[in-house]
PDB file of C-alpha atoms in Angstrom:
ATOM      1  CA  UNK A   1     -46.095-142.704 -58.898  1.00 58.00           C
ATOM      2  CA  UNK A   2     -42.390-141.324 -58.364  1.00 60.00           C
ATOM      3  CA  UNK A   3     -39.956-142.911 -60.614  1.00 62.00           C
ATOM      4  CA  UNK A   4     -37.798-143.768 -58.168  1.00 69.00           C
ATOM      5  CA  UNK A   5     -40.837-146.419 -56.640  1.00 73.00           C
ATOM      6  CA  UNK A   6     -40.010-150.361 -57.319  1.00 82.00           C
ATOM      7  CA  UNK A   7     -41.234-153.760 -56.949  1.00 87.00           C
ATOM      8  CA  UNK A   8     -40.248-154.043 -53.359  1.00 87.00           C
ATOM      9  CA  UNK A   9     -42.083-151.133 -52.478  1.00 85.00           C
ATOM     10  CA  UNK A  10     -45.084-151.925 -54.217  1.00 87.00           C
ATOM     11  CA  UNK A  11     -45.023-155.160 -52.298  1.00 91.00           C
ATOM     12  CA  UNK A  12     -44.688-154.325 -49.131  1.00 90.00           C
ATOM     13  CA  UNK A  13     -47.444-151.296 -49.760  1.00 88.00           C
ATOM     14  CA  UNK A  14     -49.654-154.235 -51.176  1.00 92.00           C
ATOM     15  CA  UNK A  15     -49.425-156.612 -48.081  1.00 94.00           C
ATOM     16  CA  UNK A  16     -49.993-153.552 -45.724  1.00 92.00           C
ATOM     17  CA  UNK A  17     -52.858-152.710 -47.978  1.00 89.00           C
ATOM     18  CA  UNK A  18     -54.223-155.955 -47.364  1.00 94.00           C
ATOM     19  CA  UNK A  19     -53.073-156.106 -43.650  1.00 94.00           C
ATOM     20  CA  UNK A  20     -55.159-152.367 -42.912  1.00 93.00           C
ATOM     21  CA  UNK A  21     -57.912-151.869 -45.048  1.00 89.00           C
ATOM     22  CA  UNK A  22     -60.444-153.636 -43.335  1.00 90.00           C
ATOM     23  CA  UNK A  23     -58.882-152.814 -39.868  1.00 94.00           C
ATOM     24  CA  UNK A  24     -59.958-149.033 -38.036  1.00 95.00           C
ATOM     25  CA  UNK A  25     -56.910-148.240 -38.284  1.00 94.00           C
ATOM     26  CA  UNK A  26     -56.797-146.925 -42.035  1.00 91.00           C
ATOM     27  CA  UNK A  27     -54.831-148.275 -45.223  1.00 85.00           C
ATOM     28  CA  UNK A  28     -54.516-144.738 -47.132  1.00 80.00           C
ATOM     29  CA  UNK A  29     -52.876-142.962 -43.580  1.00 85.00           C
ATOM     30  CA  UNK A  30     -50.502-146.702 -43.388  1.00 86.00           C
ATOM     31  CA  UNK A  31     -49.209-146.630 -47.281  1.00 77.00           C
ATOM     32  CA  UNK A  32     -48.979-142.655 -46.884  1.00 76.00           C
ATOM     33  CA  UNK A  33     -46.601-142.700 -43.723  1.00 80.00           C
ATOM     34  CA  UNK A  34     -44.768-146.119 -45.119  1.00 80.00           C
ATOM     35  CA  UNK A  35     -43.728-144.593 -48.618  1.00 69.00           C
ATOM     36  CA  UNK A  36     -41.204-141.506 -47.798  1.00 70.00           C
ATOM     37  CA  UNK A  37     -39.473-144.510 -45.522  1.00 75.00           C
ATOM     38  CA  UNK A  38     -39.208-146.923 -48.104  1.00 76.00           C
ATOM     39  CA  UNK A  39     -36.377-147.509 -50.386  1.00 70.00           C
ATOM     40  CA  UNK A  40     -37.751-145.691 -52.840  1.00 60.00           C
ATOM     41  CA  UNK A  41     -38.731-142.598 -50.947  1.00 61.00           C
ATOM     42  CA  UNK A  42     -42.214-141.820 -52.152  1.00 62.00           C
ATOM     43  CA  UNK A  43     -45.454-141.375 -51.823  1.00 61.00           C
ATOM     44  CA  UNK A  44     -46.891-144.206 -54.306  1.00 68.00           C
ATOM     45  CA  UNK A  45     -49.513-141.471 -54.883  1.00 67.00           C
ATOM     46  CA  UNK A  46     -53.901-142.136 -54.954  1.00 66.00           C
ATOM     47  CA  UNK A  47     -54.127-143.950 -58.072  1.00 73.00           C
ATOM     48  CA  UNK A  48     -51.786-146.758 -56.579  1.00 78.00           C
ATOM     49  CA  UNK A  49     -53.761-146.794 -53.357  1.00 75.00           C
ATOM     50  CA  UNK A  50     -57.310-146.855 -54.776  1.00 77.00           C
ATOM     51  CA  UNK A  51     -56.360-149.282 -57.937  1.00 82.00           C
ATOM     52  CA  UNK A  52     -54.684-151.904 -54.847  1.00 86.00           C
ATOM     53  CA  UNK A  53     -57.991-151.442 -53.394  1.00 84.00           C
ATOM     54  CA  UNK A  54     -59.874-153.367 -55.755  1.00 88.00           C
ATOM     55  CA  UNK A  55     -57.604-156.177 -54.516  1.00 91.00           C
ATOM     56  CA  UNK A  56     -58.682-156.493 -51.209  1.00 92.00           C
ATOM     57  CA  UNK A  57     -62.529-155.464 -52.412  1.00 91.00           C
ATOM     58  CA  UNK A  58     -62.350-158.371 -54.546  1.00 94.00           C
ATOM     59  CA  UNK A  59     -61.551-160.430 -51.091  1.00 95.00           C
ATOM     60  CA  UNK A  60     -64.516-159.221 -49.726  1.00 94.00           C
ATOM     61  CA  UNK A  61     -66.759-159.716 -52.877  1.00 95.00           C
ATOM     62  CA  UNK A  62     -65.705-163.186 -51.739  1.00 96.00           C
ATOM     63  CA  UNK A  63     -66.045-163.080 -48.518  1.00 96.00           C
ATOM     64  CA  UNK A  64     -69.366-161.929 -48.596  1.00 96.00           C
ATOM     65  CA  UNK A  65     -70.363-163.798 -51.915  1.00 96.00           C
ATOM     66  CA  UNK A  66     -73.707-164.805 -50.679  1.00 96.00           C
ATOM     67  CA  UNK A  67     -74.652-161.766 -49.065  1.00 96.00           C
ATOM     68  CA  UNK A  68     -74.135-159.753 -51.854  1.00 96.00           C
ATOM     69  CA  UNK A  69     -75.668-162.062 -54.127  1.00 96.00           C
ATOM     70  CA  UNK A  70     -78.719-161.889 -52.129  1.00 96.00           C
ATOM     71  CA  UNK A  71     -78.797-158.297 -52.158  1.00 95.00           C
ATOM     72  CA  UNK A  72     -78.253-158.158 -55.925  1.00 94.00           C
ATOM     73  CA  UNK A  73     -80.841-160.366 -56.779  1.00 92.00           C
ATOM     74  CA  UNK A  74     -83.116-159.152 -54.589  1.00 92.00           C
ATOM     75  CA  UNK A  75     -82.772-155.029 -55.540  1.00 92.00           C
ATOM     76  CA  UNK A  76     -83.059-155.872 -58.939  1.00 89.00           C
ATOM     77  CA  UNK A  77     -86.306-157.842 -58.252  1.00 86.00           C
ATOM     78  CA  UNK A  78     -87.508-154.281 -56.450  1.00 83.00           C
ATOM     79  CA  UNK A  79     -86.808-152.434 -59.498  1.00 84.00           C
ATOM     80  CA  UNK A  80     -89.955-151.263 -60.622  1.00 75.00           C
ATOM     81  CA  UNK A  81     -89.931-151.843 -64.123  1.00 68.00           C
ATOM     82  CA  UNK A  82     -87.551-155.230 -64.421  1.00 69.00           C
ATOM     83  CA  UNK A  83     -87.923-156.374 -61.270  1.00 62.00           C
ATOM     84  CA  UNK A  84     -91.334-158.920 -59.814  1.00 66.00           C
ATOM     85  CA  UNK A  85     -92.129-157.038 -56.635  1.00 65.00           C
ATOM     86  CA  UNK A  86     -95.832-156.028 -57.076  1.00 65.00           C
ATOM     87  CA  UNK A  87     -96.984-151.828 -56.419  1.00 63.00           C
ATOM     88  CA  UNK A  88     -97.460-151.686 -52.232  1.00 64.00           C
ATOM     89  CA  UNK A  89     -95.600-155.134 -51.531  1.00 75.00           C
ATOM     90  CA  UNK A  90     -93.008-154.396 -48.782  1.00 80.00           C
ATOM     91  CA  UNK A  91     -89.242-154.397 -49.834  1.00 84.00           C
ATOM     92  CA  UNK A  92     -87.822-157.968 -48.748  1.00 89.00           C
ATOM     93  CA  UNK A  93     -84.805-157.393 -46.067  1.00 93.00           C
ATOM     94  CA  UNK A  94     -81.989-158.072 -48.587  1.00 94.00           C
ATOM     95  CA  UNK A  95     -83.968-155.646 -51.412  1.00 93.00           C
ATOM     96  CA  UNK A  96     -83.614-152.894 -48.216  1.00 95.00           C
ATOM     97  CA  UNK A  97     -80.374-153.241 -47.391  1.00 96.00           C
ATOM     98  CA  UNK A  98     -79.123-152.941 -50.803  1.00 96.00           C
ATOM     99  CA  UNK A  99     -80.703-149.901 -51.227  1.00 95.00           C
ATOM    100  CA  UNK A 100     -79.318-148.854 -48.220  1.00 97.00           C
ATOM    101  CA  UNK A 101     -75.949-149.096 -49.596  1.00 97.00           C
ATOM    102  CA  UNK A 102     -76.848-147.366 -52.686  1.00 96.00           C
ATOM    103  CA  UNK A 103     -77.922-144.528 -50.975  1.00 96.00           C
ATOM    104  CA  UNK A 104     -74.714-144.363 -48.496  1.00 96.00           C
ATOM    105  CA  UNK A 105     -72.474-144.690 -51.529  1.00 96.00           C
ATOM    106  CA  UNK A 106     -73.970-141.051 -53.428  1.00 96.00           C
ATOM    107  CA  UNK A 107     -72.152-138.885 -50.283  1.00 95.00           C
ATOM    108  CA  UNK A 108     -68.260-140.546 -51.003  1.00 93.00           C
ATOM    109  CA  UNK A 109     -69.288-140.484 -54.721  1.00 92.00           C
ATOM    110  CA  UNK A 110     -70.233-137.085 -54.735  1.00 93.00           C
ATOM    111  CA  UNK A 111     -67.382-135.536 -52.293  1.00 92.00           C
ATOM    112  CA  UNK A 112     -64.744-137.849 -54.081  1.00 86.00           C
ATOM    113  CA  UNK A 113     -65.421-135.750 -57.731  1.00 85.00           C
ATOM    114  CA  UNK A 114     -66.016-132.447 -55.894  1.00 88.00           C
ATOM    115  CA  UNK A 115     -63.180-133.131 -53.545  1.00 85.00           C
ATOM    116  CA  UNK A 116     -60.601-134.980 -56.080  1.00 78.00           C
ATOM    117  CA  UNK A 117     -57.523-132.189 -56.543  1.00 77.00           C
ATOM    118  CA  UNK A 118     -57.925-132.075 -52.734  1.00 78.00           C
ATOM    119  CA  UNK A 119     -57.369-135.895 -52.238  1.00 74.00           C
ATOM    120  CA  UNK A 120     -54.684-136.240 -54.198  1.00 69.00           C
ATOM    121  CA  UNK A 121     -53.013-133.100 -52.704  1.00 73.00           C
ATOM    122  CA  UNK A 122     -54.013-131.264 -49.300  1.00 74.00           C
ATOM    123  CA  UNK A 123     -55.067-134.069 -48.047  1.00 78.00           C
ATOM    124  CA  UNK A 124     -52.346-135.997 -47.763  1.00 77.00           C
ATOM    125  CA  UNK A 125     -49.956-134.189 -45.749  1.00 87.00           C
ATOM    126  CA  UNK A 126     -48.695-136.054 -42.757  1.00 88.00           C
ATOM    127  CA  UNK A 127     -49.389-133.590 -40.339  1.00 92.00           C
ATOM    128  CA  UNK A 128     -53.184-133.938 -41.108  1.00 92.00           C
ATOM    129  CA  UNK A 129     -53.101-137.797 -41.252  1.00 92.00           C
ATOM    130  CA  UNK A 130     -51.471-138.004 -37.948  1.00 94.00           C
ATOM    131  CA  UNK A 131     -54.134-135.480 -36.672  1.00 95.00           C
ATOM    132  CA  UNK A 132     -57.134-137.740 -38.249  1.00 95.00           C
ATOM    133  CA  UNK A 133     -55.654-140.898 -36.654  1.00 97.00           C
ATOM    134  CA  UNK A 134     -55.837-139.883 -33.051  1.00 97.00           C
ATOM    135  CA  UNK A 135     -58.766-137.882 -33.216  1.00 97.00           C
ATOM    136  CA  UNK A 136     -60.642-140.821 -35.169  1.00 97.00           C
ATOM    137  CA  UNK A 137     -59.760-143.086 -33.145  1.00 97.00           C
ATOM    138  CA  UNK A 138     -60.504-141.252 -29.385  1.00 98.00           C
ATOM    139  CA  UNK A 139     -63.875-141.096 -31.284  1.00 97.00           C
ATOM    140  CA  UNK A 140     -64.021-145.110 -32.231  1.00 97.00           C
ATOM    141  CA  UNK A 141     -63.221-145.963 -28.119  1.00 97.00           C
ATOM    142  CA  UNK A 142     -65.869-143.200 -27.607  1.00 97.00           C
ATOM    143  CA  UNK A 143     -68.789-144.976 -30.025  1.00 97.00           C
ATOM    144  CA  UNK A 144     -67.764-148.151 -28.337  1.00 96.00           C
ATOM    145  CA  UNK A 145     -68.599-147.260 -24.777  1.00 95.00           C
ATOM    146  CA  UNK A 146     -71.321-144.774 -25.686  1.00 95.00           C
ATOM    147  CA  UNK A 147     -73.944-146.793 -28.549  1.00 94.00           C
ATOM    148  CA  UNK A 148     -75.787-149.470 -26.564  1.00 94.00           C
ATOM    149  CA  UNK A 149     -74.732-152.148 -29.391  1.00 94.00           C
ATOM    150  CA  UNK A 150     -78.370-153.440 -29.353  1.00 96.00           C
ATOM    151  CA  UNK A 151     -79.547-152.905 -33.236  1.00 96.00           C
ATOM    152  CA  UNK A 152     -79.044-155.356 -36.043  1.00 96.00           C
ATOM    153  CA  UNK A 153     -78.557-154.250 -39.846  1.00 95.00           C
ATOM    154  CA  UNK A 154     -82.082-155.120 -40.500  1.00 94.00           C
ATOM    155  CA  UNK A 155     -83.187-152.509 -37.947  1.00 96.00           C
ATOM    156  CA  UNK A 156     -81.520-149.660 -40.257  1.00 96.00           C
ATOM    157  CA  UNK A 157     -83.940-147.317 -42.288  1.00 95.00           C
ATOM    158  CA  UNK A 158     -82.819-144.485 -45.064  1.00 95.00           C
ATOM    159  CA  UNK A 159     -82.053-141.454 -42.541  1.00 96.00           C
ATOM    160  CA  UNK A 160     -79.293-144.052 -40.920  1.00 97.00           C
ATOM    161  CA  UNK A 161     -77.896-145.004 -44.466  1.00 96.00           C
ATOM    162  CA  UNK A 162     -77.700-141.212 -45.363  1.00 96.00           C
ATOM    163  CA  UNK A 163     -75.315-140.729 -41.802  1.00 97.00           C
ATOM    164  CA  UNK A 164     -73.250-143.815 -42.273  1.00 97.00           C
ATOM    165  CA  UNK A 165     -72.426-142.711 -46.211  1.00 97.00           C
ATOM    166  CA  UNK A 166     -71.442-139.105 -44.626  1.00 96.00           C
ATOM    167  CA  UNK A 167     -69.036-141.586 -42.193  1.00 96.00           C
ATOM    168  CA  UNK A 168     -67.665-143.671 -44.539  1.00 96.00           C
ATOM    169  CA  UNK A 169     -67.205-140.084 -46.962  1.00 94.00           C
ATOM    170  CA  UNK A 170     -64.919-139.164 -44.029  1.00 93.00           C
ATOM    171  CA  UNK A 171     -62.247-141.353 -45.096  1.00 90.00           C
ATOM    172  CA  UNK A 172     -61.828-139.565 -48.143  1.00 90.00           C
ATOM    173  CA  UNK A 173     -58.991-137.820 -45.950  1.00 90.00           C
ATOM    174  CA  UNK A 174     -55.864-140.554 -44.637  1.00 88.00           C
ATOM    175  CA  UNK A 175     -55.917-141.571 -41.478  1.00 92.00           C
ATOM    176  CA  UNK A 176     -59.680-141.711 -40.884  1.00 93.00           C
ATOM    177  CA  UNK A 177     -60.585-144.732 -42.069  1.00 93.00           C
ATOM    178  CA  UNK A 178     -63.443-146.168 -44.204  1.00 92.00           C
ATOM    179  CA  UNK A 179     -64.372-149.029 -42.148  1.00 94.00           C
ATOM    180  CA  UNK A 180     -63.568-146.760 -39.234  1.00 95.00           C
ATOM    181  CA  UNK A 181     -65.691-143.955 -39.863  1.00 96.00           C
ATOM    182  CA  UNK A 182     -68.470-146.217 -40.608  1.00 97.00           C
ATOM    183  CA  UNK A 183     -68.232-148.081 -37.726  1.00 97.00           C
ATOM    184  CA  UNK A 184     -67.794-145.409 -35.221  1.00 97.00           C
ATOM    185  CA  UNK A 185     -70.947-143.806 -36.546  1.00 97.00           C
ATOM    186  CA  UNK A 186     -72.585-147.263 -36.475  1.00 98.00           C
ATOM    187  CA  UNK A 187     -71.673-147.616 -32.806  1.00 97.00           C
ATOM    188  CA  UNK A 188     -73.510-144.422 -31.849  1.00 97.00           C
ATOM    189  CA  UNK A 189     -76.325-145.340 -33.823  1.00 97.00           C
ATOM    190  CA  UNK A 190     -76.964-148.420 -31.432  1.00 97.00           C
ATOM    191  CA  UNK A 191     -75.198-151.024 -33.814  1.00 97.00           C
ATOM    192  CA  UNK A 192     -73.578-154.086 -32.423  1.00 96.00           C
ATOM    193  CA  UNK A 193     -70.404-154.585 -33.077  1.00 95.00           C
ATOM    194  CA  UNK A 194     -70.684-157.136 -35.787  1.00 95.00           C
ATOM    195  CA  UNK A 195     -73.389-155.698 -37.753  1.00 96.00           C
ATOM    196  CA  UNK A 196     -71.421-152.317 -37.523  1.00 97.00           C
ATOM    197  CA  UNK A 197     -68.150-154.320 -39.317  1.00 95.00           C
ATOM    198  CA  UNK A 198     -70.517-156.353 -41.694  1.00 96.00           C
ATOM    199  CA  UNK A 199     -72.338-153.311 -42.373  1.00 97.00           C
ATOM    200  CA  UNK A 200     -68.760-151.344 -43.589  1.00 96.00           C
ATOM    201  CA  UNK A 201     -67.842-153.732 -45.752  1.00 95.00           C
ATOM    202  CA  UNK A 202     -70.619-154.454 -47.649  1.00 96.00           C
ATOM    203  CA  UNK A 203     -70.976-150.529 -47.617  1.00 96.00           C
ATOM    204  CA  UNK A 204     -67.432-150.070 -49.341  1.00 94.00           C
ATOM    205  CA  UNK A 205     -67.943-152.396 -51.896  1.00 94.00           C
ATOM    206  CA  UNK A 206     -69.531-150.072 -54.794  1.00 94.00           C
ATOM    207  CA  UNK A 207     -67.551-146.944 -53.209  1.00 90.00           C
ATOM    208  CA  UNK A 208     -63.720-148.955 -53.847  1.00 87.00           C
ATOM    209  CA  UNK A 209     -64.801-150.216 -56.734  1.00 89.00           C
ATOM    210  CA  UNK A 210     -65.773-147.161 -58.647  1.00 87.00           C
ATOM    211  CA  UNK A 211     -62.933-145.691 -57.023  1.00 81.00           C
ATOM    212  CA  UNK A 212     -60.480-147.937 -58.317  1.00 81.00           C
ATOM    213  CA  UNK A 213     -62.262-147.942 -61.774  1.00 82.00           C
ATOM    214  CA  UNK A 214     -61.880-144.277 -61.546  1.00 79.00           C
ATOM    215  CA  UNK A 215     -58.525-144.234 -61.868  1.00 76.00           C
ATOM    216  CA  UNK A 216     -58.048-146.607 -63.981  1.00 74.00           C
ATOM    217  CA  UNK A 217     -59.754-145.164 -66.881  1.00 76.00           C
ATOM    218  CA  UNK A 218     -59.429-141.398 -66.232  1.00 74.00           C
ATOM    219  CA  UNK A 219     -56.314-140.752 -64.072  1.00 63.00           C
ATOM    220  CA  UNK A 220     -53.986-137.842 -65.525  1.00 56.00           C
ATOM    221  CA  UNK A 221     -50.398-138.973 -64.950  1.00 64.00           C
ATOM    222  CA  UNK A 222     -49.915-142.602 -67.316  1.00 70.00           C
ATOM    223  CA  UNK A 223     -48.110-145.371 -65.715  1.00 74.00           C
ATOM    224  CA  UNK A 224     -45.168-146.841 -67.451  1.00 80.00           C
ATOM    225  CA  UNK A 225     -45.547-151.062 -67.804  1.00 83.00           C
ATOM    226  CA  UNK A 226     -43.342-151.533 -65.058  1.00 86.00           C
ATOM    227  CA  UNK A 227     -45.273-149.370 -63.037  1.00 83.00           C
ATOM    228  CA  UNK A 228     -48.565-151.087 -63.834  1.00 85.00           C
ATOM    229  CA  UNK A 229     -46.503-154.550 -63.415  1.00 90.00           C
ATOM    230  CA  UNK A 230     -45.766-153.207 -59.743  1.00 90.00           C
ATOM    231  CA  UNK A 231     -49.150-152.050 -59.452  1.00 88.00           C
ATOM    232  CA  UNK A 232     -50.884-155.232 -59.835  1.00 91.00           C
ATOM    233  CA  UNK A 233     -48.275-157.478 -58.243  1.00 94.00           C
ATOM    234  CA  UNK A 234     -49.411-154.940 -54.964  1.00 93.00           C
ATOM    235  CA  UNK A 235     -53.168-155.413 -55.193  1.00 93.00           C
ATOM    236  CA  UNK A 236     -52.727-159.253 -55.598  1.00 95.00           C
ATOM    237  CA  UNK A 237     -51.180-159.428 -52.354  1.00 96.00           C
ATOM    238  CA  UNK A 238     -53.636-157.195 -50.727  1.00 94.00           C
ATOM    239  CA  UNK A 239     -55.847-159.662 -52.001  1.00 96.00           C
ATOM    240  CA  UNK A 240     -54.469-162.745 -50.321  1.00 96.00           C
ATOM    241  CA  UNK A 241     -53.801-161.119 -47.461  1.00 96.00           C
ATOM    242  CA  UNK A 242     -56.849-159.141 -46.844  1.00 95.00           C
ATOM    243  CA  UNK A 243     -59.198-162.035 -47.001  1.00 96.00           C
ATOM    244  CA  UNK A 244     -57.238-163.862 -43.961  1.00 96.00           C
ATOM    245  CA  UNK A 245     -57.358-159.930 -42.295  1.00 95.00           C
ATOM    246  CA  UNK A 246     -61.343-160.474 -43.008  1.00 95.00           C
ATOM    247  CA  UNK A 247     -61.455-163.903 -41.278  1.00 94.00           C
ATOM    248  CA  UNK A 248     -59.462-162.855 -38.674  1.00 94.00           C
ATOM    249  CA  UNK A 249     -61.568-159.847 -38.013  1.00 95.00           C
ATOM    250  CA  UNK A 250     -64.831-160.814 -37.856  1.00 92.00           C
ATOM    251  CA  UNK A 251     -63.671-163.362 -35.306  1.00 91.00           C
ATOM    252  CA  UNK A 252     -61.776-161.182 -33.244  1.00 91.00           C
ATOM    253  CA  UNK A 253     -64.785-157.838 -32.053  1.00 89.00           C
ATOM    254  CA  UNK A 254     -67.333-161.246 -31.659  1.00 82.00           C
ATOM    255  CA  UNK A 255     -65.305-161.578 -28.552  1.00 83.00           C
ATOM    256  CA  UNK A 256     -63.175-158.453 -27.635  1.00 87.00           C
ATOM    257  CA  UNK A 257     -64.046-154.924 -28.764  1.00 89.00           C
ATOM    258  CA  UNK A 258     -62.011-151.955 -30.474  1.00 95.00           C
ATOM    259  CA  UNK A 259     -59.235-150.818 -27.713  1.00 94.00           C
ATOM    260  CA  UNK A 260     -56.371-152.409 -29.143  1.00 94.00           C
ATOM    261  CA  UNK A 261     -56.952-150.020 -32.248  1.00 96.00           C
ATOM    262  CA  UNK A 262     -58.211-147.354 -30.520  1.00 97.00           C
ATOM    263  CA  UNK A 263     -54.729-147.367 -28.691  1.00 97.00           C
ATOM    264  CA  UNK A 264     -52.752-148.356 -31.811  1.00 97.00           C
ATOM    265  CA  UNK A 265     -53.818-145.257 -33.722  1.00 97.00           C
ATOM    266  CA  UNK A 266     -53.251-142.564 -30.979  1.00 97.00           C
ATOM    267  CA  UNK A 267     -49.999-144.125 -30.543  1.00 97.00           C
ATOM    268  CA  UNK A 268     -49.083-143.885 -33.972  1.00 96.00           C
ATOM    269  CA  UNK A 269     -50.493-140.548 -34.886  1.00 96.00           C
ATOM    270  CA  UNK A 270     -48.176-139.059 -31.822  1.00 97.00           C
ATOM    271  CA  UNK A 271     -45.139-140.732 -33.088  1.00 95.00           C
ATOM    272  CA  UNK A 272     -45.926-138.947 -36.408  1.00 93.00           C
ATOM    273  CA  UNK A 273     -46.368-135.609 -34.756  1.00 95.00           C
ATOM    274  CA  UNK A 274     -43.430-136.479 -32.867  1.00 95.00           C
ATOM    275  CA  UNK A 275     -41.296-137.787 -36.244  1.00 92.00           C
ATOM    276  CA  UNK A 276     -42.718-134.458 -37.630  1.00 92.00           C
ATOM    277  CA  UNK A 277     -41.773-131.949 -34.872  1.00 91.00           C
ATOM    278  CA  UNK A 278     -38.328-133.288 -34.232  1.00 91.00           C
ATOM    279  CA  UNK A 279     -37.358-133.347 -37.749  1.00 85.00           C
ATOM    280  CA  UNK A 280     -37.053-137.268 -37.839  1.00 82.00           C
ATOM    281  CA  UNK A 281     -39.282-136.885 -41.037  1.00 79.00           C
ATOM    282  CA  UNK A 282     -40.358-134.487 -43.925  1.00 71.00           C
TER     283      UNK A 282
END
């Protein structure tokens, strides 16, 4: 984090956190283009963006409390040695999908260590954010009129899991988009639109939080305590205000589908290009 980064930037970074991350329209490309304009002129670097992550994960741990519970209780009852499933008994629905996020996890866990000096560098230039953000989304609108939105989560099986992991690893780079990438992918594998959202989340639950564990315990540059102070004053508003972004979300593609971000990021992505050619920003 630059020293010249303060409380009112890590504010405002936390409430866009919370306002994008569960949107298509990507959090890390939003508090990468928002920090050279702020006050404090800089990038609040990866650390700051994956620990204010666990903030709005947290929201969706809640969200999503008895899901997840389900899932929990019912992989560890799979478990072969712990668990009460007998040898040739069918996994239960809840044991499968957990599994199924398990297995999409290992791609974003393994590209995120192989991938990290990368992350934190190369990939987040604007140029290649803005680039990710139209061509991302042209791809969303694309899913969206192409998958025939007809399969339910329960309908997924491991070779699907494997694909959506490789989606959601996409995001590793800003201005793709976790819940993007994974819903995009969903779409063209026949999803509807709500199991392709539901699906995301719950699929970026173990990925965020090892993430933001990650960099908590091993990352290389320490923070001073104001910095952590700012820091965690950021993820508890992405906390707050992700949850109402979750409510609001799952309301809004039951009814309407993913244009209005489809549009928003191609809009925004030229105006970066734009910002970028012109000189209007470095």
């Amino acid at each position: 984090m630059h020293a010249n980064f303060g409380w009112l930037d890590a504010l405002i970074l936390g409430l866009v956190q919370g306002l994008t991350e569960f949107l298509p329209i990507s959090s890390s490309a939003h508090l990468r283009i928002l920090g050279p304009l702020l006050p404090g002129h800089a990038d609040p670097g990866a650390a700051f963006t994956a620990i204010t992550q666990l903030g709005t994960e947290l929201a969706v741990l809640i969200y999503f409390r008895k899901d997840v519970w389900r899932m929990l209780t019912a992989w560890l009852a799979s478990l072969p040695v712990i668990g009460s499933r007998r040898a040739g008994e069918p996994l239960s629905a809840d044991a499968k999908l957990a599994w199924l996020v398990i297995l999409g996890t290992i791609p974003i866990c393994v590209l995120g260590l192989l991938l990290r000096d990368f992350i934190e560098t190369t990939f987040r230039t604007l140029a290649l954010t803005a680039v990710m953000l139209i061509v991302f989304g042209l791809l969303l609108g694309w899913a969206e009129r192409r998958g025939s939105q007809t399969r339910t989560i329960a309908q997924l099986g491991a070779k699907d899991g494997v694909l959506l992991g490789l989606a959601q690893a996409m995001a590793l780079i800003p201005g793709v988009s976790r819940s993007g990438g994974t819903i995009t992918v969903a779409l063209l594998l026949g999803m509807t639109r709500e199991a392709a959202a539901r699906f995301s989340f719950l699929l970026a639950i173990p990925a965020v939080l090892l993430s933001g564990f990650y960099m908590l315990l091993f990352k290389r540059e320490p923070m001073s305590p104001d910095q952590w102070g700012m820091t965690l004053a950021a993820t508890l508003v992405a906390f707050v205000v992700g949850y109402a972004v979750i409510v609001w979300f799952m309301r809004l593609i039951s009814h309407k589908g993913f244009t209005f971000f489809v549009v928003y990021r191609v809009v925004l992505g030229l105006l970066i290009l734009a910002g970028l050619y012109f000189g209007l920003i470095q």
